[in-house]
mmCIF file of C-alpha atoms in Angstrom:
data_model
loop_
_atom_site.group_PDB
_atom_site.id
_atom_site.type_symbol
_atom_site.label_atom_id
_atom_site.label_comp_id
_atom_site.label_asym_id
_atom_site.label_seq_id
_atom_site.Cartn_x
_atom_site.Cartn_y
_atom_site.Cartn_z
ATOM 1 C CA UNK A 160 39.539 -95.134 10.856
ATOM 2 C CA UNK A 161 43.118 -95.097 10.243
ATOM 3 C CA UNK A 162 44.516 -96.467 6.914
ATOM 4 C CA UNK A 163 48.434 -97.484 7.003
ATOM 5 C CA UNK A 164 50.938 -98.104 4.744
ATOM 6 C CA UNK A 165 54.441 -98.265 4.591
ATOM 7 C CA UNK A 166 55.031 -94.092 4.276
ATOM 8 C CA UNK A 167 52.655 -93.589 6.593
ATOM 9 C CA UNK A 168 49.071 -93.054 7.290
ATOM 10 C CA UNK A 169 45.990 -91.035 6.959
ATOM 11 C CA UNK A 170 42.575 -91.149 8.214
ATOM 12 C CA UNK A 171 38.919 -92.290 6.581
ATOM 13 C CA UNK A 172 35.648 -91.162 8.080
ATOM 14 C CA UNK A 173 32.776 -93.766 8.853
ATOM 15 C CA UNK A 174 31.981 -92.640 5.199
ATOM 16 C CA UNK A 175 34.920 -94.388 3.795
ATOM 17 C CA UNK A 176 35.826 -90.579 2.554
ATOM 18 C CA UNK A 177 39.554 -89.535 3.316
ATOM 19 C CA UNK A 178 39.415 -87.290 6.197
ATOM 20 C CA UNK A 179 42.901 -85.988 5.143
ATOM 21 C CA UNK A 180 44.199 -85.495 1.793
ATOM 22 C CA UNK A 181 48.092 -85.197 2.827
ATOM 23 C CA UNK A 182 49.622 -88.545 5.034
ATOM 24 C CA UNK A 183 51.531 -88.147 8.548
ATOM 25 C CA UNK A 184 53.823 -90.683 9.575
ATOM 26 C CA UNK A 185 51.937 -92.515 11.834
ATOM 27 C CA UNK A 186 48.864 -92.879 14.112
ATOM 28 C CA UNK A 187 47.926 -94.599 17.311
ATOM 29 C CA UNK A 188 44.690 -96.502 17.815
ATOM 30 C CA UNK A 189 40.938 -94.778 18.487
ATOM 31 C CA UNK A 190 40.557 -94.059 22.187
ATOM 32 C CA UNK A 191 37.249 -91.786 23.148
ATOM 33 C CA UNK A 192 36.755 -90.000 19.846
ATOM 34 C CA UNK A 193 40.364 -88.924 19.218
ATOM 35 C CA UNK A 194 43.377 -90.646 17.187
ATOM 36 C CA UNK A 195 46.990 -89.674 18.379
ATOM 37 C CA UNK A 196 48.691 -88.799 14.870
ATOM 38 C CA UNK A 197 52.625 -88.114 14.695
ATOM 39 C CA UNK A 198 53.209 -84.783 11.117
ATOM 40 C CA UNK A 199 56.613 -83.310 10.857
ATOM 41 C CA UNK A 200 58.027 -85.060 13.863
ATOM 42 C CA UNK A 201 55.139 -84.280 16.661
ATOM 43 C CA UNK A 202 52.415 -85.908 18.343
ATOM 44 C CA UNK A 203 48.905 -84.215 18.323
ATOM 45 C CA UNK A 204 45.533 -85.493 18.502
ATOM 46 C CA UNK A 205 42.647 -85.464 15.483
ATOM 47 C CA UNK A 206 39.145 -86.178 15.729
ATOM 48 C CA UNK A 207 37.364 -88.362 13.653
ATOM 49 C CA UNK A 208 36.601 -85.516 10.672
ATOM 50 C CA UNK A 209 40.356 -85.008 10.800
ATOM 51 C CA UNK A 210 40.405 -81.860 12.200
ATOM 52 C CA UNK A 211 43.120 -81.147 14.803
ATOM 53 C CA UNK A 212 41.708 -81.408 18.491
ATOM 54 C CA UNK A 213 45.274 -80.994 19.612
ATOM 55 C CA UNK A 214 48.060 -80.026 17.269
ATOM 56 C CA UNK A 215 50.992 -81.891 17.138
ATOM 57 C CA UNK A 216 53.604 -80.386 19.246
ATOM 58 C CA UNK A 217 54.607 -83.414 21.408
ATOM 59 C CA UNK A 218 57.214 -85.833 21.408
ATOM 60 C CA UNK A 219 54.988 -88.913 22.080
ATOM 61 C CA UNK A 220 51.255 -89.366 23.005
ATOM 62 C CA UNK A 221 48.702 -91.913 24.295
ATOM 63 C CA UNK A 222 45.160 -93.142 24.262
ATOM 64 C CA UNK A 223 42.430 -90.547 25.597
ATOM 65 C CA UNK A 224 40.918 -91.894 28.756
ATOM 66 C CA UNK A 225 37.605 -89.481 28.966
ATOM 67 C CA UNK A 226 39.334 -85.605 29.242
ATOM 68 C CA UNK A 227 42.800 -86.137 29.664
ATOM 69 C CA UNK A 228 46.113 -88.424 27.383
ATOM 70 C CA UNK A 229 49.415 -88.862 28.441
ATOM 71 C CA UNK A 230 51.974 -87.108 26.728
ATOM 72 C CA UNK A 231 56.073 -86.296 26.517
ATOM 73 C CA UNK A 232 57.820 -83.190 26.466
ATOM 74 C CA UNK A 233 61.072 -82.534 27.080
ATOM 75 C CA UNK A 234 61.465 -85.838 28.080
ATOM 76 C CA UNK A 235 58.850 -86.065 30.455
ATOM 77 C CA UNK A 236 55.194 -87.647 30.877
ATOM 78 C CA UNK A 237 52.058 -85.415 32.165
ATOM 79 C CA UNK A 238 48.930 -85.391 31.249
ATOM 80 C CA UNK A 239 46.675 -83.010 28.300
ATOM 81 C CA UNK A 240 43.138 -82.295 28.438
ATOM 82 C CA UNK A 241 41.175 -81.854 25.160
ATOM 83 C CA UNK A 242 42.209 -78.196 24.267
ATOM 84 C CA UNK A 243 46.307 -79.331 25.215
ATOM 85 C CA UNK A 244 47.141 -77.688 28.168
ATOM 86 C CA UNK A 245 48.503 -79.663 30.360
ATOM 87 C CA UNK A 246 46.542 -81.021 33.616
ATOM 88 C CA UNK A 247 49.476 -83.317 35.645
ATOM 89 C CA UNK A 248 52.585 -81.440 34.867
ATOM 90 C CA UNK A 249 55.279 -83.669 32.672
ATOM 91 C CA UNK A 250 57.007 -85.517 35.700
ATOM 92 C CA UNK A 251 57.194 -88.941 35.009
ATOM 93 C CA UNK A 252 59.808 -90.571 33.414
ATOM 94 C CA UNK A 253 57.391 -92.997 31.643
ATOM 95 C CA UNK A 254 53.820 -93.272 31.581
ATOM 96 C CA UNK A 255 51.866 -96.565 30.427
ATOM 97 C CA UNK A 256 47.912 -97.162 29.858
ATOM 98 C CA UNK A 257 44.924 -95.934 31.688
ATOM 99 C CA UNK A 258 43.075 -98.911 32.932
ATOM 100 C CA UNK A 259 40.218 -98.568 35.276
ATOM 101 C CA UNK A 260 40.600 -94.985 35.679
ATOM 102 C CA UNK A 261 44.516 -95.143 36.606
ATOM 103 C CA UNK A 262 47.562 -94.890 34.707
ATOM 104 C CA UNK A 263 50.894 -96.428 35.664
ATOM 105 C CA UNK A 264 53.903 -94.105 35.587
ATOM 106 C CA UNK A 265 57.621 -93.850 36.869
ATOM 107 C CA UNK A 266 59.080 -91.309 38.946
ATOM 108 C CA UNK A 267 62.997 -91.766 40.215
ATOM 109 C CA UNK A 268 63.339 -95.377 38.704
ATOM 110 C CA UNK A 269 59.998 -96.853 40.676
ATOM 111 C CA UNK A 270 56.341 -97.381 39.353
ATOM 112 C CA UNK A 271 53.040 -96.524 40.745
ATOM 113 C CA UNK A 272 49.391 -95.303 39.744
ATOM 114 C CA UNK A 273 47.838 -91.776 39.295
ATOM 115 C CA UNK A 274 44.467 -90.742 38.181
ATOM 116 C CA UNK A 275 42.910 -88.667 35.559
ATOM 117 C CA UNK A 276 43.505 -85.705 38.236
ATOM 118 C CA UNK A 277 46.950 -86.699 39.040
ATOM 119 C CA UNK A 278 46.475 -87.936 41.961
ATOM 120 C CA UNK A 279 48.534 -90.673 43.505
ATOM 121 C CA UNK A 280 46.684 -93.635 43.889
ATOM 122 C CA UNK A 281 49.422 -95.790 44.353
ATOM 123 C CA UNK A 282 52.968 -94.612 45.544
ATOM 124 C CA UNK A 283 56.221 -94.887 42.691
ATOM 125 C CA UNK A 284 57.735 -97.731 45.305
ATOM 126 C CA UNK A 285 57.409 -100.610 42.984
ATOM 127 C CA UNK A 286 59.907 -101.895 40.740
ATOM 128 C CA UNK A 287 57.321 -103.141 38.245
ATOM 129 C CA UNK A 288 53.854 -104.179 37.829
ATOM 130 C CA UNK A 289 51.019 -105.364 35.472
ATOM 131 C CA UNK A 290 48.249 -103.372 35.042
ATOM 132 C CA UNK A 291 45.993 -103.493 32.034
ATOM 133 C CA UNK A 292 45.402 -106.040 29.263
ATOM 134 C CA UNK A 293 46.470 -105.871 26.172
ATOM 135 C CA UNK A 294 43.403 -106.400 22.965
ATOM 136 C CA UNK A 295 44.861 -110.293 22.965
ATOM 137 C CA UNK A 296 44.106 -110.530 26.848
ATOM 138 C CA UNK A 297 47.436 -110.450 28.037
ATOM 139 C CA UNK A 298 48.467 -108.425 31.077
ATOM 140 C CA UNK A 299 50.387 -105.500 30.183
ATOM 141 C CA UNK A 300 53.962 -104.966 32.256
ATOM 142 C CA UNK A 301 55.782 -102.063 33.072
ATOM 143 C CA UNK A 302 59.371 -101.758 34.712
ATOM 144 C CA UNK A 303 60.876 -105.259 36.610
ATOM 145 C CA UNK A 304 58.344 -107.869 36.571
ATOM 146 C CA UNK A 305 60.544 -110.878 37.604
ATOM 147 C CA UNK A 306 57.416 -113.710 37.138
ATOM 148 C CA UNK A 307 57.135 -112.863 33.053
#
């Protein structure tokens, strides 16, 4: 798990032990075994001993959807397998959550849907869309979505 506080956070094995006796400044929620966790700045991914899968090197990261996570460099969203080499080249200007094996993402102002591979499913024509649900049940939006 992932205990926060107001300086931070660490993480706590299933064994209520402390997986990490220093804090970083913040991690994401559990997605497929692996916690995004932001030390000194960077995104990186742990596993659940709190070892590094993927060392923080990134400017922001997402939830694991099987083998691959979005992530930003320079700018730019692509996506990581486990050992953080990159699988979908950073592209994208923004990249939301998988859902049903797609993510959404941006390319020149217009959102569409790739898959774990990086391949389009959907085109970057649209303006906005909802795709996903957040853990409350409501649809997630990205970009122009006029009927909110």
């Amino acid at each position: 798990g992932v205990l926060r506080k107001a300086a931070g956070a660490t993480l706590i094995t299933r064994e209520a032990t402390l997986a990490w006796t220093n804090d970083v400044e913040a991690a994401g929620a559990w997605s497929d075994g692996r916690v995004a966790v932001r030390s000194q700045g960077r995104w990186g991914y742990a596993d659940r001993q709190g070892a590094w899968v993927v060392p923080p090197r990134f400017e922001a990261a997402g939830r694991w959807s099987a083998t691959v996570a979005p992530v930003r460099e320079k700018g730019r969203w692509g996506l990581v397998g486990v050992d953080g080499e990159f699988r979908v080249k950073p592209v994208f200007e923004e990249a939301g959550a998988f859902w049903n094996g797609c993510l959404p993402v941006r390319r020149e102002g217009r959102w569409g849907l790739i898959d774990a591979r990086g391949t389009t499913v959907l085109p970057c024509d649209y303006d906005g869309m909802e795709w996903g649900c957040s853990a409350g049940g409501e649809p997630l939006r990205y970009g122009a979505c006029p009927w909110q």
